[in-house]
mmCIF file of C-alpha atoms and ligand atoms in Angstrom:
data_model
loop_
_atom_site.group_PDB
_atom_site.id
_atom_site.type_symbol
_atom_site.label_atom_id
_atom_site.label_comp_id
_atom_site.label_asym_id
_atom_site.label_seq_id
_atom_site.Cartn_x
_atom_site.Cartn_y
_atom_site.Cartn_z
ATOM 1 C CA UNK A 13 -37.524 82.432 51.437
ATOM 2 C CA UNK A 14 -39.862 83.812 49.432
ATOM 3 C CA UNK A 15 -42.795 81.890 47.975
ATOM 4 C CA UNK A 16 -45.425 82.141 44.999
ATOM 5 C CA UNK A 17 -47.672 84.433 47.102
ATOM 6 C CA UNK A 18 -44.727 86.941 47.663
ATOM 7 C CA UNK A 19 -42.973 86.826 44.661
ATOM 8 C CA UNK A 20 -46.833 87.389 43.017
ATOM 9 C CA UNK A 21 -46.977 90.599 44.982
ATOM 10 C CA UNK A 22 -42.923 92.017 44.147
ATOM 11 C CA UNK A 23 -43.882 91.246 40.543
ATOM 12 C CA UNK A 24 -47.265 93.142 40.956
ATOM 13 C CA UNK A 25 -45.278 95.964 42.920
ATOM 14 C CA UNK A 26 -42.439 96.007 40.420
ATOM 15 C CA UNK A 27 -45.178 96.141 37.484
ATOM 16 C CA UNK A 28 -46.451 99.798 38.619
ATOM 17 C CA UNK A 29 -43.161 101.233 39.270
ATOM 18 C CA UNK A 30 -41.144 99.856 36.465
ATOM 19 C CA UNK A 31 -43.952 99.793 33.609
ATOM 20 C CA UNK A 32 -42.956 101.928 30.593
ATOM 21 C CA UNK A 33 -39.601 103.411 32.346
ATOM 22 C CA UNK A 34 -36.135 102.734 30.731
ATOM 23 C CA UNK A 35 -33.245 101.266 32.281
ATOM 24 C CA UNK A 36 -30.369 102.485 31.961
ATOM 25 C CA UNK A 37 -27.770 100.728 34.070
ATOM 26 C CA UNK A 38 -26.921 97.596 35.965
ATOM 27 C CA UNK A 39 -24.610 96.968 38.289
ATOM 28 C CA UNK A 40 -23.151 93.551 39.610
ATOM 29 C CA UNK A 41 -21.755 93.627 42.682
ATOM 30 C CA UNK A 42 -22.281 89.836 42.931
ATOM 31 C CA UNK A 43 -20.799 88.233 40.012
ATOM 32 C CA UNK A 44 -21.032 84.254 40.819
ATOM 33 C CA UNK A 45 -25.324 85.127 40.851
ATOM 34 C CA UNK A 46 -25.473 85.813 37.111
ATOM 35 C CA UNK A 47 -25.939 82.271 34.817
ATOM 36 C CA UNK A 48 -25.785 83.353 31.992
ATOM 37 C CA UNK A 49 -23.528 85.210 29.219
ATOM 38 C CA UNK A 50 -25.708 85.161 26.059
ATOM 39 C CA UNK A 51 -27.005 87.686 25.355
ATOM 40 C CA UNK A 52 -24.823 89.981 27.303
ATOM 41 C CA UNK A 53 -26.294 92.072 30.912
ATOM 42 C CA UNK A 54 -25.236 94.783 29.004
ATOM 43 C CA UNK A 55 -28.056 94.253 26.598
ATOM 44 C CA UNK A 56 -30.622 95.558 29.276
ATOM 45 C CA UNK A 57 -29.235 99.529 29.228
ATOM 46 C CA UNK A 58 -31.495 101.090 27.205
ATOM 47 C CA UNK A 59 -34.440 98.546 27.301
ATOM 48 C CA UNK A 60 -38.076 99.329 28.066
ATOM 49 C CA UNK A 61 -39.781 97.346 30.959
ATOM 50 C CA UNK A 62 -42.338 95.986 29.445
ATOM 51 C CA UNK A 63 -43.686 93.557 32.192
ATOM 52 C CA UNK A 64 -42.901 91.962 35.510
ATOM 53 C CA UNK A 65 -43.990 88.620 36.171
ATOM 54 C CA UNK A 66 -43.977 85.547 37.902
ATOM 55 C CA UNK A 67 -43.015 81.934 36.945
ATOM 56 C CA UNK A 68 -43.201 79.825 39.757
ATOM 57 C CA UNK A 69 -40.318 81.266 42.671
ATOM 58 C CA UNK A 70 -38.903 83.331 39.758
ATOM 59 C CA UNK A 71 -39.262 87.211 39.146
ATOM 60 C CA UNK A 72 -39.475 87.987 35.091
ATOM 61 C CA UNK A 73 -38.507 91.917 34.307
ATOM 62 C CA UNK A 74 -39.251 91.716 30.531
ATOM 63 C CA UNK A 75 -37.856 94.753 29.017
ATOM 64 C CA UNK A 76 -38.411 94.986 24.971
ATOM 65 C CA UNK A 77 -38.007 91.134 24.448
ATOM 66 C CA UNK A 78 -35.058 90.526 27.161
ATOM 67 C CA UNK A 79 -35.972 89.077 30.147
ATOM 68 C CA UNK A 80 -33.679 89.654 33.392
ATOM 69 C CA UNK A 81 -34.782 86.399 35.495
ATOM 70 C CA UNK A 82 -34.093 86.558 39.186
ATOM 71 C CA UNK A 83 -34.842 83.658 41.836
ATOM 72 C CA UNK A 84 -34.600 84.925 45.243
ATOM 73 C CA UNK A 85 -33.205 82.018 46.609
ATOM 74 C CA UNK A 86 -33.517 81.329 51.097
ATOM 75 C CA UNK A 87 -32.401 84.587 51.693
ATOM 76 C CA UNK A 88 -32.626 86.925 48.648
ATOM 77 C CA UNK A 89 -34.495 90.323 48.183
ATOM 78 C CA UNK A 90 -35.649 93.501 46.393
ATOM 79 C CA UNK A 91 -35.303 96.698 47.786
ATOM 80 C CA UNK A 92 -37.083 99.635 45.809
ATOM 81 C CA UNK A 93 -35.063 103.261 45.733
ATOM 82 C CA UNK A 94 -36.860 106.205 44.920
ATOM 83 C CA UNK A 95 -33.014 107.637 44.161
ATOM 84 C CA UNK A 96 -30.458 105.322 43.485
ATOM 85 C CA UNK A 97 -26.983 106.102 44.603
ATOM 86 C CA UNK A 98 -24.799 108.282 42.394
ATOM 87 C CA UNK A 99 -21.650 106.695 42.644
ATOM 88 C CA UNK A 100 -21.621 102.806 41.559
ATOM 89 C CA UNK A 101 -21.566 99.917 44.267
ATOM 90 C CA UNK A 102 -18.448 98.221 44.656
ATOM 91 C CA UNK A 103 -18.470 94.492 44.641
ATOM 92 C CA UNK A 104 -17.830 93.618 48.092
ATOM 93 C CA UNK A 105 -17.977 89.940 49.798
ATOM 94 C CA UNK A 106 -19.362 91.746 52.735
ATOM 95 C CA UNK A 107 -22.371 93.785 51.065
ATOM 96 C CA UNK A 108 -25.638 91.961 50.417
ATOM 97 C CA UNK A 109 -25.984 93.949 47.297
ATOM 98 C CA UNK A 110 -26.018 91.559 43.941
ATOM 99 C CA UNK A 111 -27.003 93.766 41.496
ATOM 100 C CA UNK A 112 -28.444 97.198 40.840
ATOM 101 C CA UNK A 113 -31.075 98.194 38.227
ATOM 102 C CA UNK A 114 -31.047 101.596 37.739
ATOM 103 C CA UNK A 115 -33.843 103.315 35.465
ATOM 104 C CA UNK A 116 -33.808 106.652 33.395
ATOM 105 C CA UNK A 117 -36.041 109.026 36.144
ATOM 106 C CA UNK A 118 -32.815 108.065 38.676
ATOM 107 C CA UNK A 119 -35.186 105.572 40.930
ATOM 108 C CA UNK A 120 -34.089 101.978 40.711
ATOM 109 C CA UNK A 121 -33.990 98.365 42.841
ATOM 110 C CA UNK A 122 -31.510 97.085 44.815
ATOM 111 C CA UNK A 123 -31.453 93.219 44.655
ATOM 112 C CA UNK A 124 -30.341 91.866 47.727
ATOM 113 C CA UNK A 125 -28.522 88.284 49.398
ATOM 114 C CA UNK A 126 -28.486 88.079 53.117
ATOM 115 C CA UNK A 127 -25.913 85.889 54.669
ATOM 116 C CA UNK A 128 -22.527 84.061 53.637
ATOM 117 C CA UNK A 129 -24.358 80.697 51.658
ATOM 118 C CA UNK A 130 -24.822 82.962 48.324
ATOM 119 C CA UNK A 131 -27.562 80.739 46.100
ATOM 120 C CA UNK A 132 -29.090 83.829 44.602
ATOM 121 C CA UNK A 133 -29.614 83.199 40.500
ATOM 122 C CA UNK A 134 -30.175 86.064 37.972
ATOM 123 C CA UNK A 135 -30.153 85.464 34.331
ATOM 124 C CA UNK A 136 -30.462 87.496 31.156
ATOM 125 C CA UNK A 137 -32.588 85.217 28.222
ATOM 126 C CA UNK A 138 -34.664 85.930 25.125
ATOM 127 C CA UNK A 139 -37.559 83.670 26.398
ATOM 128 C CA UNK A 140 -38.109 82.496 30.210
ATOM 129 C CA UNK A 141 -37.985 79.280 29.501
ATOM 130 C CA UNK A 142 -34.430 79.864 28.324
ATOM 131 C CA UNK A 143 -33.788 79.201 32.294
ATOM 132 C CA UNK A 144 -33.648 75.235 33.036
ATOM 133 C CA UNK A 145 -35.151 76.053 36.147
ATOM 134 C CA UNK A 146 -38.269 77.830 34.688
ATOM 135 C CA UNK A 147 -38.573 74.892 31.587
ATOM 136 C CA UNK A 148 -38.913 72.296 34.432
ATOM 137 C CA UNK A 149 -41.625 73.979 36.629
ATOM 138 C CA UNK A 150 -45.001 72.395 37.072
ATOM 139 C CA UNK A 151 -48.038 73.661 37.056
ATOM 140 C CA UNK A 152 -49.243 76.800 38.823
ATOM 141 C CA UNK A 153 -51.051 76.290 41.439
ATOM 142 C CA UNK A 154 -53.453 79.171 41.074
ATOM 143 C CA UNK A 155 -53.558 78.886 37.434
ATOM 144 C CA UNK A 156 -57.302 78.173 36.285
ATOM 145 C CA UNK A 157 -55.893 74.984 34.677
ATOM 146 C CA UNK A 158 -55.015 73.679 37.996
ATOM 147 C CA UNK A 159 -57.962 71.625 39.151
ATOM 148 C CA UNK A 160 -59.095 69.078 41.170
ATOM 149 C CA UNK A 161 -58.209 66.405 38.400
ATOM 150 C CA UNK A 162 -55.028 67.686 37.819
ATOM 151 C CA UNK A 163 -53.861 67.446 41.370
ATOM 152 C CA UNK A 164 -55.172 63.628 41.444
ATOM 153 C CA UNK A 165 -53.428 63.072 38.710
ATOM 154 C CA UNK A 166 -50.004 64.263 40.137
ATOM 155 C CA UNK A 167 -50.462 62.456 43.593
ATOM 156 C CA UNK A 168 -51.053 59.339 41.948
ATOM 157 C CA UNK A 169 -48.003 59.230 39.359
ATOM 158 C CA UNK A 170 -46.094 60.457 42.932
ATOM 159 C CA UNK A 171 -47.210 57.085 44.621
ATOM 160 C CA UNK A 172 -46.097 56.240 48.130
ATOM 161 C CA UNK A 173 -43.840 59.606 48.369
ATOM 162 C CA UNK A 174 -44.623 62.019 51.307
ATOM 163 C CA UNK A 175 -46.835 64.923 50.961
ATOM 164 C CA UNK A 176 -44.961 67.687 52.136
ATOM 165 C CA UNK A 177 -41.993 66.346 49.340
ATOM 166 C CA UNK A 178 -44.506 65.954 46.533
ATOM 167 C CA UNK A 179 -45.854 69.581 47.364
ATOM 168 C CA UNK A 180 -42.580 71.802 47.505
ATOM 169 C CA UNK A 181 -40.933 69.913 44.279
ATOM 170 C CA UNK A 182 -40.860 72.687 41.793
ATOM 171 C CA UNK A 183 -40.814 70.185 39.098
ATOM 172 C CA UNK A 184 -43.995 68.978 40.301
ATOM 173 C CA UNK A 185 -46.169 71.933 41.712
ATOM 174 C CA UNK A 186 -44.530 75.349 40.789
ATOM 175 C CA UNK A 187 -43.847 78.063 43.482
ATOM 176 C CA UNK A 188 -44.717 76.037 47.274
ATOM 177 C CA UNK A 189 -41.795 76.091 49.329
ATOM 178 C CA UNK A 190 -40.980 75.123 52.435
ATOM 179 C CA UNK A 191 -43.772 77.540 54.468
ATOM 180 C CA UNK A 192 -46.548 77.439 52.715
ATOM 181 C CA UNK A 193 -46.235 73.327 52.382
ATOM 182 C CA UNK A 194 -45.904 73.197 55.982
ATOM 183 C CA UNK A 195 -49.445 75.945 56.316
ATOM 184 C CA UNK A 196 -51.209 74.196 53.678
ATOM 185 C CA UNK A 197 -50.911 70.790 55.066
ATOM 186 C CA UNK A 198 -51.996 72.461 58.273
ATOM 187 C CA UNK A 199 -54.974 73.837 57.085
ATOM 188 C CA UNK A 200 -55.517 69.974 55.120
ATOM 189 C CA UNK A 201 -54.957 68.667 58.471
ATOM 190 C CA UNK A 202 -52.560 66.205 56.886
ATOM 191 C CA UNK A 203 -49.444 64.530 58.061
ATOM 192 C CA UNK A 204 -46.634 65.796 55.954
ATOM 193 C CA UNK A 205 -45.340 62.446 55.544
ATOM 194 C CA UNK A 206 -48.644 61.054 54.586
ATOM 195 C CA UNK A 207 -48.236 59.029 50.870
ATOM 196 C CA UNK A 208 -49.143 61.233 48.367
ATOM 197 C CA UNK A 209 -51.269 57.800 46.611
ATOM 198 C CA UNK A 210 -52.994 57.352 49.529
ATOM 199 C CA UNK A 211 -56.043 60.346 49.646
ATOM 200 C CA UNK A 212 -59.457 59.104 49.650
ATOM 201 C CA UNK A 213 -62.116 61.498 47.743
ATOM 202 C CA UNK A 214 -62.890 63.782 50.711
ATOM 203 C CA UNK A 215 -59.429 64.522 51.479
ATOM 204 C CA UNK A 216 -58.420 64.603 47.882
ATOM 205 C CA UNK A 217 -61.564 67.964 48.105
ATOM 206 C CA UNK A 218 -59.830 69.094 51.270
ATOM 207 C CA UNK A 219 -55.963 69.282 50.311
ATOM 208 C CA UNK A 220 -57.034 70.906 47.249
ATOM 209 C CA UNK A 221 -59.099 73.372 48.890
ATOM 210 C CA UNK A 222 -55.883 73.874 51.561
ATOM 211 C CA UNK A 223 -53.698 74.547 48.656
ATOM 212 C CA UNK A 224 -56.016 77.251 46.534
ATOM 213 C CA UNK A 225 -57.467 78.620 50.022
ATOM 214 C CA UNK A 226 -53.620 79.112 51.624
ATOM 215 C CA UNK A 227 -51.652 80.278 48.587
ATOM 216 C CA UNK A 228 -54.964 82.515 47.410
ATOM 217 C CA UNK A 229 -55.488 84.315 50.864
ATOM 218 C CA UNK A 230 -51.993 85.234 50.922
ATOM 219 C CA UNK A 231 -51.307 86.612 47.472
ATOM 220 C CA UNK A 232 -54.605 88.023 48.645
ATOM 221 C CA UNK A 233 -53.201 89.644 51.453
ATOM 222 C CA UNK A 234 -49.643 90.453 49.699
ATOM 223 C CA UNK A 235 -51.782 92.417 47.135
ATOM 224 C CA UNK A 236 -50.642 96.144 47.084
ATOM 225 C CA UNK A 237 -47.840 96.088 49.748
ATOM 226 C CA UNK A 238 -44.580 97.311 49.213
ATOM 227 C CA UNK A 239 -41.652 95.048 48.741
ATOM 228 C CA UNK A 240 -40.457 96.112 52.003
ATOM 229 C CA UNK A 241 -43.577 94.973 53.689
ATOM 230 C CA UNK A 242 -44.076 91.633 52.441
ATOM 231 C CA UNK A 243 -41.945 89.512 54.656
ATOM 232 C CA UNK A 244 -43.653 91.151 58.300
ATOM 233 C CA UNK A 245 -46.816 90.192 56.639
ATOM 234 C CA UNK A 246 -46.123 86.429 56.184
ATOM 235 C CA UNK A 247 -44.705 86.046 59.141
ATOM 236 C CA UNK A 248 -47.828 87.097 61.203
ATOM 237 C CA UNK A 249 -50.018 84.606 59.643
ATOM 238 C CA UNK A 250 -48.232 81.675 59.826
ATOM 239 C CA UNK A 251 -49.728 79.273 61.691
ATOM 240 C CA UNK A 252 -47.505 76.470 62.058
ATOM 241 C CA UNK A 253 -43.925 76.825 60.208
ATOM 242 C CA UNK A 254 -41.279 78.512 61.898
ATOM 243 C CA UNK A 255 -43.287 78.540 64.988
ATOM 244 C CA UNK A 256 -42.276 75.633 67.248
ATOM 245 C CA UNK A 257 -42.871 75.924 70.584
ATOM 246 C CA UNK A 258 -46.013 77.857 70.134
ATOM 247 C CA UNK A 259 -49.758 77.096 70.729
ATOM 248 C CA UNK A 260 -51.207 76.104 67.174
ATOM 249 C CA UNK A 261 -53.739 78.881 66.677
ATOM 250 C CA UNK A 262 -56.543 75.887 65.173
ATOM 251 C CA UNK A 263 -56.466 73.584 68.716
ATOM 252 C CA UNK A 264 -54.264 75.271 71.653
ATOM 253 C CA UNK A 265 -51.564 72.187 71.270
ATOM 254 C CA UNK A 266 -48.051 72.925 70.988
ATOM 255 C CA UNK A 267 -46.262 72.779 67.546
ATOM 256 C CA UNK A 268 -43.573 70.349 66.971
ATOM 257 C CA UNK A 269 -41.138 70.147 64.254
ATOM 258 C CA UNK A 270 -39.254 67.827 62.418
ATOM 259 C CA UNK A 271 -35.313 68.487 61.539
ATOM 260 C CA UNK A 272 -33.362 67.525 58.408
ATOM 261 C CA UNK A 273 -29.606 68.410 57.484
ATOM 262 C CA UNK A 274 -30.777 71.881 56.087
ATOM 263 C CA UNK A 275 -34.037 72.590 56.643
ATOM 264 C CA UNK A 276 -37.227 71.355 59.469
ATOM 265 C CA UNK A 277 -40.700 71.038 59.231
ATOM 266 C CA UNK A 278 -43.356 72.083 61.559
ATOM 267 C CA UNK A 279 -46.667 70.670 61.985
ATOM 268 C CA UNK A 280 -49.690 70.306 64.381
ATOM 269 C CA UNK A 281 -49.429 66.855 66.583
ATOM 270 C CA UNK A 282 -53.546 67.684 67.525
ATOM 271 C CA UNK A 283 -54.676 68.939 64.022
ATOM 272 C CA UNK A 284 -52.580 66.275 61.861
ATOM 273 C CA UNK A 285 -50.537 63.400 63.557
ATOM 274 C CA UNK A 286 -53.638 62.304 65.527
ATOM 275 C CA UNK A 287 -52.344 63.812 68.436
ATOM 276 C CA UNK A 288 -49.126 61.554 68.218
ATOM 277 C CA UNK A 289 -46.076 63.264 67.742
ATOM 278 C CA UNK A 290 -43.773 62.594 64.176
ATOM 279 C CA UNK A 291 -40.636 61.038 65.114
ATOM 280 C CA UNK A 292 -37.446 63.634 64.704
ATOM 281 C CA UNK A 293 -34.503 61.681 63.659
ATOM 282 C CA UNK A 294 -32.416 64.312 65.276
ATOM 283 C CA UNK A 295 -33.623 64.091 68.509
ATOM 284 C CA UNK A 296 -33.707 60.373 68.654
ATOM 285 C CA UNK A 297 -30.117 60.645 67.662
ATOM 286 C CA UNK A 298 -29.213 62.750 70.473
ATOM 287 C CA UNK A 299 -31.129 60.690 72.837
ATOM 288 C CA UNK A 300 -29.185 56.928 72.012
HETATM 289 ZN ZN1 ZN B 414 -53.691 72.310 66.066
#
């Protein structure tokens, strides 16, 4: 899924190719994804892009005071085409094509949904925060305005809930997901189900640093790379999530995870359990 760091680079990428061109079509081959009706998609064709930006998870295309919204969902993407296709897709339950933007020099971007659970969103407002899930987002994360203070402030309103919950709530912290909550922590050499109330001074210092260091390296990183080279790059610098099984790159122990009904987390036993391992409901389940 893609993250603040990556959706910070497509909007960057976006921004030089789609800056001051016109678009002149779109296409949806995945109806259910669009949320909106008011104003119409149709209102795009013959827009200016103005701007792509970032709100959290969400991509902004701001095109003479309409804003196409897209959030990428688990398993959504953007593919850039220097020529778009001259015939129009066909909506197909078997295509990962959602919608096509097509622009007046005949390049355009594919949006894309892998796989059969379809959570993609893409909206059409006259202000971002038109989308609910945009009006609800807490602060950014790399914003100057979030400091030190501010992230006391949220993990003491969040009390005794765990860390790695209170980090990847969009409501509370906008655009950590699942990976980079699971690297950040590593790097904090947290427990992810550490109370979120319960950070003396020092670690207060070092979870912030973990969170402007992690997210900042990797937008960082991200900076200038093609849409289609984004997702190889995250993937070979994670330390910790997705990587079970593997020697933490920090301390030589192996990573563990824990599982939930949909998703896992992964985490260093050596760097932030104290060397004891979480229990994983799943697995004690399995062993009764
Ligand atoms: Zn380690």
């Amino acid at each position: 899924m893609p993250e603040l760091p990556e959706v910070e680079a497509l909007a960057l990428d976006l921004r030089g190719r789609l800056d001051g061109r016109a678009i002149t079509k779109v296409h949806v081959a995945a109806f259910s994804a669009l949320k909106t009706y008011d104003p119409p998609l149709g209102a795009l064709e013959g827009t200016l892009v103005d701007d792509v930006t970032r709100h959290g998870k969400f991509l902004d295309i701001d095109a003479s005071g309409l804003h196409l919204v897209l959030h990428l969902a688990r398993a959504g993407w953007v593919r850039w085409r220097d020529e778009v296709p001259a015939l129009p897709p066909k909506p197909s339950a078997k295509s990962p094509l959602a919608v096509r933007i097509v622009l007046d020099d005949g390049s355009g971007l594919d949006v894309t949904e892998a796989g059969t659970k379809k959570s993609l969103a893409m909206y059409v407002v006259r202000t971002p925060a038109d989308v609910p899930g945009i009006a609800r987002l807490g602060p950014d994360p790399l914003a100057d305005e979030f400091t030190i203070e501010v992230l006391s402030e949220i993990l003491q309103r969040e009390g005794r809930k765990q860390l790695k919950g209170v980090l990847r709530h969009q409501g509370t912290i906008a655009g950590i997901g699942n990976a980079y909550s699971d690297e950040l922590l590593h790097a904090a050499r947290m427990s992810p189900f550490k109370p979120a109330n319960s950070l003396d001074d020092e670690e207060l210092h070092t979870l912030y640093a973990a969170v402007r260091g992690v997210l900042g390296e990797a937008v960082d990183r991200s900076r200038g790379l093609a849409a289609s080279e984004l997702k190889g790059e995250k993937k070979s610098h994670l330390a910790v999530h997705g990587q079970t099984g593997k020697p933490c790159p920090v301390c030589g122990d192996t990573v563990r995870e824990v599982s939930f009904a949909d998703s896992s987390l992964q985490y260093c036993p050596t760097c932030q359990t104290g060397g004891k391992p979480l229990a994983d409901r799943r697995m004690s389940r399995l062993l009764k």
